[in-house]
PDB file of C-alpha atoms in Angstrom:
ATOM      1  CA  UNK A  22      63.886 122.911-205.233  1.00 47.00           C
ATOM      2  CA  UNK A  23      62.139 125.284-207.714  1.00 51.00           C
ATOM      3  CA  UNK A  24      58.878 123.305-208.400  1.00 50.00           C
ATOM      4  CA  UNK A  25      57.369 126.429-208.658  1.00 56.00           C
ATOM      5  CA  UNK A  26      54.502 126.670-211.386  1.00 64.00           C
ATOM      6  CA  UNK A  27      50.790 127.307-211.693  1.00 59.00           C
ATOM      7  CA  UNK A  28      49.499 123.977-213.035  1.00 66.00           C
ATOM      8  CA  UNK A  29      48.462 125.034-216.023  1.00 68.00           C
ATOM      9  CA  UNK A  30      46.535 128.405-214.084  1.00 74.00           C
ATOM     10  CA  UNK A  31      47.159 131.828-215.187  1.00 84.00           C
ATOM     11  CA  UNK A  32      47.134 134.339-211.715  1.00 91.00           C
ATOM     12  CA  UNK A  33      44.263 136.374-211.596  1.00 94.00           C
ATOM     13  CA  UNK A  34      44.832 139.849-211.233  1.00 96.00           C
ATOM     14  CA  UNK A  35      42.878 141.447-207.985  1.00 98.00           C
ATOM     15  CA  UNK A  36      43.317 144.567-206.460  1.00 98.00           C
ATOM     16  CA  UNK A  37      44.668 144.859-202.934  1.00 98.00           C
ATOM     17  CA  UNK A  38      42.744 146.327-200.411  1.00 98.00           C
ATOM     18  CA  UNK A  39      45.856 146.986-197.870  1.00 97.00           C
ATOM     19  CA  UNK A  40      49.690 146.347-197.859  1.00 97.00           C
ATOM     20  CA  UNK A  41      50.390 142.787-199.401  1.00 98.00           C
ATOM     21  CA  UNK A  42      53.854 141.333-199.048  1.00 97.00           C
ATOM     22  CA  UNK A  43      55.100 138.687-201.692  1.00 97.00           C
ATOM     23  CA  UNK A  44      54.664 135.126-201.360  1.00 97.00           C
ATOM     24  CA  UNK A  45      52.165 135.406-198.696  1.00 98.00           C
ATOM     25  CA  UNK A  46      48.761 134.040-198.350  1.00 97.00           C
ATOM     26  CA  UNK A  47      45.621 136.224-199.643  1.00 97.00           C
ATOM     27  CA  UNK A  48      41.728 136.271-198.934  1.00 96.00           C
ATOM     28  CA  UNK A  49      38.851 137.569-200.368  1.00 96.00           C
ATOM     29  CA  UNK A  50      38.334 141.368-198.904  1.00 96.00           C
ATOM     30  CA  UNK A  51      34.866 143.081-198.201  1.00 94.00           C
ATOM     31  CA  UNK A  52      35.560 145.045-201.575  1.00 95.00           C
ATOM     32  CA  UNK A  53      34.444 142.932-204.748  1.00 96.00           C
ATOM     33  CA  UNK A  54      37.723 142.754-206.786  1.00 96.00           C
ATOM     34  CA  UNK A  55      40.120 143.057-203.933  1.00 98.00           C
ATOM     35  CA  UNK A  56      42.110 140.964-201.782  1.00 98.00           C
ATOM     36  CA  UNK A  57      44.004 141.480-198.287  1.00 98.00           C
ATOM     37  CA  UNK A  58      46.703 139.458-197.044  1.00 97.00           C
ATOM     38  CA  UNK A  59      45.405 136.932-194.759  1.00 96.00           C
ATOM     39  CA  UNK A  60      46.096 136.751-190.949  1.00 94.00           C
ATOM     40  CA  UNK A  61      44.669 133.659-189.266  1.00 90.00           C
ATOM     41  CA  UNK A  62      44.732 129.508-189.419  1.00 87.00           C
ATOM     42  CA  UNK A  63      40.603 130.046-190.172  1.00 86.00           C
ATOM     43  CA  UNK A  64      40.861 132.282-192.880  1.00 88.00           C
ATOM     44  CA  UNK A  65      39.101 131.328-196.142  1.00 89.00           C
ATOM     45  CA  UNK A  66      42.291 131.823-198.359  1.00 93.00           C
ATOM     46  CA  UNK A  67      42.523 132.553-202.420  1.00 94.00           C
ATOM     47  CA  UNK A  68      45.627 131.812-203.275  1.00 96.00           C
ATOM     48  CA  UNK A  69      49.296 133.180-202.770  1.00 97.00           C
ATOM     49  CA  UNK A  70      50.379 136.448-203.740  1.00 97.00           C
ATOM     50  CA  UNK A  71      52.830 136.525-206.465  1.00 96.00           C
ATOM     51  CA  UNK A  72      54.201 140.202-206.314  1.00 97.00           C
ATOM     52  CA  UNK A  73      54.125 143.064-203.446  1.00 97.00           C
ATOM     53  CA  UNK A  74      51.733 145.582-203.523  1.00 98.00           C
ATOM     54  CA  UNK A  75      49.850 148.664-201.619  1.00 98.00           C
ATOM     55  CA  UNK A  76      46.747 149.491-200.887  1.00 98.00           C
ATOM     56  CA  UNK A  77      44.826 150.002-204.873  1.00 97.00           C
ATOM     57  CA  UNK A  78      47.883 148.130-206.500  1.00 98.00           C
ATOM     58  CA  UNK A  79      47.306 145.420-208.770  1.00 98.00           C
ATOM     59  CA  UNK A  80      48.733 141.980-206.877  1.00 97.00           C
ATOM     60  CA  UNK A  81      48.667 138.897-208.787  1.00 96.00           C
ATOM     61  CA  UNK A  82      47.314 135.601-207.148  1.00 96.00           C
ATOM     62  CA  UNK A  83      48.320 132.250-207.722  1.00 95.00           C
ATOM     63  CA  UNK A  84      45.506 129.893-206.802  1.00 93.00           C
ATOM     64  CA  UNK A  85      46.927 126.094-207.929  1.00 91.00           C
ATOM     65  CA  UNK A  86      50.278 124.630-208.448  1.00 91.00           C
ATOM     66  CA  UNK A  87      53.151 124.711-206.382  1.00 93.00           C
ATOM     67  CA  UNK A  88      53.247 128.028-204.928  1.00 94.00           C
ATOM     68  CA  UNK A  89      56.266 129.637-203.320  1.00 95.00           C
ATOM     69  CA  UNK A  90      55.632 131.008-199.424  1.00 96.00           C
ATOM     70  CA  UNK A  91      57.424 132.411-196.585  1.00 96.00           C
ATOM     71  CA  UNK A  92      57.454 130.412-193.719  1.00 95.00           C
ATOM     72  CA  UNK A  93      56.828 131.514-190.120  1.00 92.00           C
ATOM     73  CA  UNK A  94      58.983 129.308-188.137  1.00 86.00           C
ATOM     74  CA  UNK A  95      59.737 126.216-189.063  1.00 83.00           C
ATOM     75  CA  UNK A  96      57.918 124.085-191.621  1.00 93.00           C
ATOM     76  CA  UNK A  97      58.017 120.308-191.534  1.00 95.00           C
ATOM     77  CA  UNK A  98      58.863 118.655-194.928  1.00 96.00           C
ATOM     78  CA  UNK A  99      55.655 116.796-196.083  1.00 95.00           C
ATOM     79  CA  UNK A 100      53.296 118.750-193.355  1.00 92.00           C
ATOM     80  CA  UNK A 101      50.157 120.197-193.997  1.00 91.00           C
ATOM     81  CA  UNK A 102      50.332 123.827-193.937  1.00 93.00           C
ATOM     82  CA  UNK A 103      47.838 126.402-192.096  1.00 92.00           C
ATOM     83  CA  UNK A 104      48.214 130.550-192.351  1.00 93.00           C
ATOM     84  CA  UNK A 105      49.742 132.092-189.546  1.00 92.00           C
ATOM     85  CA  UNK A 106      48.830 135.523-188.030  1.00 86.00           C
ATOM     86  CA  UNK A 107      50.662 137.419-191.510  1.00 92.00           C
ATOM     87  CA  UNK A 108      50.164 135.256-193.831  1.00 96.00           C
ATOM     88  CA  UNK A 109      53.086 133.185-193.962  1.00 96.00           C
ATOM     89  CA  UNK A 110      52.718 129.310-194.031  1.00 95.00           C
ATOM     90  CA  UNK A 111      53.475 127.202-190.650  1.00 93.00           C
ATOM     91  CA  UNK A 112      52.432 123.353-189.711  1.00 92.00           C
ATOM     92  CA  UNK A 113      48.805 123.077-189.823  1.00 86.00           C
ATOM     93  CA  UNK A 114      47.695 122.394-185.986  1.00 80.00           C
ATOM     94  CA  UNK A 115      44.246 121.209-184.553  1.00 71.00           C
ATOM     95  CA  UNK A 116      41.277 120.941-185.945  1.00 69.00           C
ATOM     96  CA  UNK A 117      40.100 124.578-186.649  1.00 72.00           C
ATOM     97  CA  UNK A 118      42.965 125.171-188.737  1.00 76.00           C
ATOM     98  CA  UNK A 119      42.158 125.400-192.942  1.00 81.00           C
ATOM     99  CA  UNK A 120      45.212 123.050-194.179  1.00 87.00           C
ATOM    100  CA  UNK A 121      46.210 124.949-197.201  1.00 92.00           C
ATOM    101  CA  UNK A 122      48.661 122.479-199.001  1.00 93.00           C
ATOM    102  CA  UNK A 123      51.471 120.288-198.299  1.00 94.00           C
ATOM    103  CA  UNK A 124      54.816 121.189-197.982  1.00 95.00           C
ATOM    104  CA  UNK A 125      57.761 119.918-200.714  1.00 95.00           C
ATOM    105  CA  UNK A 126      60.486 121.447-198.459  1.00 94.00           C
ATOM    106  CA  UNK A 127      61.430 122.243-195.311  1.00 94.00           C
ATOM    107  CA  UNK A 128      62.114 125.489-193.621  1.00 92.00           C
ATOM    108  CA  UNK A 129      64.711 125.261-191.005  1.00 88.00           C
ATOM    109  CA  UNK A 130      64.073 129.041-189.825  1.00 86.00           C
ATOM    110  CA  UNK A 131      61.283 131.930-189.762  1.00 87.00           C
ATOM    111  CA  UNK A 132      61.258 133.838-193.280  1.00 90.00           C
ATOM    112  CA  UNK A 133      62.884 130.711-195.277  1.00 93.00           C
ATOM    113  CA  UNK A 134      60.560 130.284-198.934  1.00 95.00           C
ATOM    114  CA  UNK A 135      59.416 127.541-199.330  1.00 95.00           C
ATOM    115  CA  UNK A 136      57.473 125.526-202.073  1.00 95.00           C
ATOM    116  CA  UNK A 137      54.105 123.748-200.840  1.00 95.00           C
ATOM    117  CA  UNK A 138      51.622 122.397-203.185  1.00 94.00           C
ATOM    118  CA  UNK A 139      48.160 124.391-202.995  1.00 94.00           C
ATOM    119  CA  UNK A 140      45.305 122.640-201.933  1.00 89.00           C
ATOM    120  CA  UNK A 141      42.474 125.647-202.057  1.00 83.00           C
ATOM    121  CA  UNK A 142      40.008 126.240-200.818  1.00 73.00           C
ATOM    122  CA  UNK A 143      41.653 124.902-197.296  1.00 64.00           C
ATOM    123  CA  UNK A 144      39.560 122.497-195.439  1.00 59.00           C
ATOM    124  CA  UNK A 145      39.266 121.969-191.991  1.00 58.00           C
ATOM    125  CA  UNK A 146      40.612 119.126-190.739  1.00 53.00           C
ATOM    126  CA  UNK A 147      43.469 118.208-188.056  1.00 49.00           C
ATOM    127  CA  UNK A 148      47.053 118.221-189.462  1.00 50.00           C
ATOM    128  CA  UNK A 149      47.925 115.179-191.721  1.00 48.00           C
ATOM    129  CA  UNK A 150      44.308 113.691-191.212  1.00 48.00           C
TER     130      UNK A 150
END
């Protein structure tokens, strides 16, 4: 589809306070400065990580636009999309789950990219509410 942009948005550089994998959802660390890749449907998540990084490497987030993301499963064309346990994007279900965006494509299997328009911070609210 390659919507892919940053609405205008520059990243902002942070550094990463573990091991961050591309195109996976990030959250604020307990380090001012830093980010970890996030790992739960209630996580209070930043943005999406643009590049792959370790522990003290400089990741770059994307925090608006159309952001590509792995998928973990399958995603639902036009569903709102939660975190899953490793920060990959999956149909936002129930109403503890932060819906992070809405996805532009579909993902027919786990690891497929694809493009979902950011809506951070998440709220909580039940999928497609």
């Amino acid at each position: 589809m390659s919507l892919s942009n940053f609405a205008g948005v520059s990243p902002i550089p942070f550094k990463a306070g573990g091991t961050i994998i591309k195109n996976t959802f990030v959250k604020l660390d307990s380090t001012v400065g830093q980010v970890v890749q996030a790992t739960a449907a209630t996580d209070t998540v930043l943005g999406v990580a643009l590049n792959a990084a370790s522990s003290g490497d400089q990741v770059q987030v994307q925090i608006a636009g159309v952001a590509k993301i792995i998928g973990n499963g399958s995603v639902t064309l036009g569903a709102q999309v939660e975190c899953a346990a490793d920060g990959e994007a999956t149909d936002a279900g129930g109403a503890t789950a932060y819906s992070l965006g809405i996805a532009l494509e579909a993902g027919d299997t786990d690891q497929d990219v694809v493009e979902v328009l950011l809506a951070l911070p998440g709220v909580k609210r039940p999928p497609n509410s």
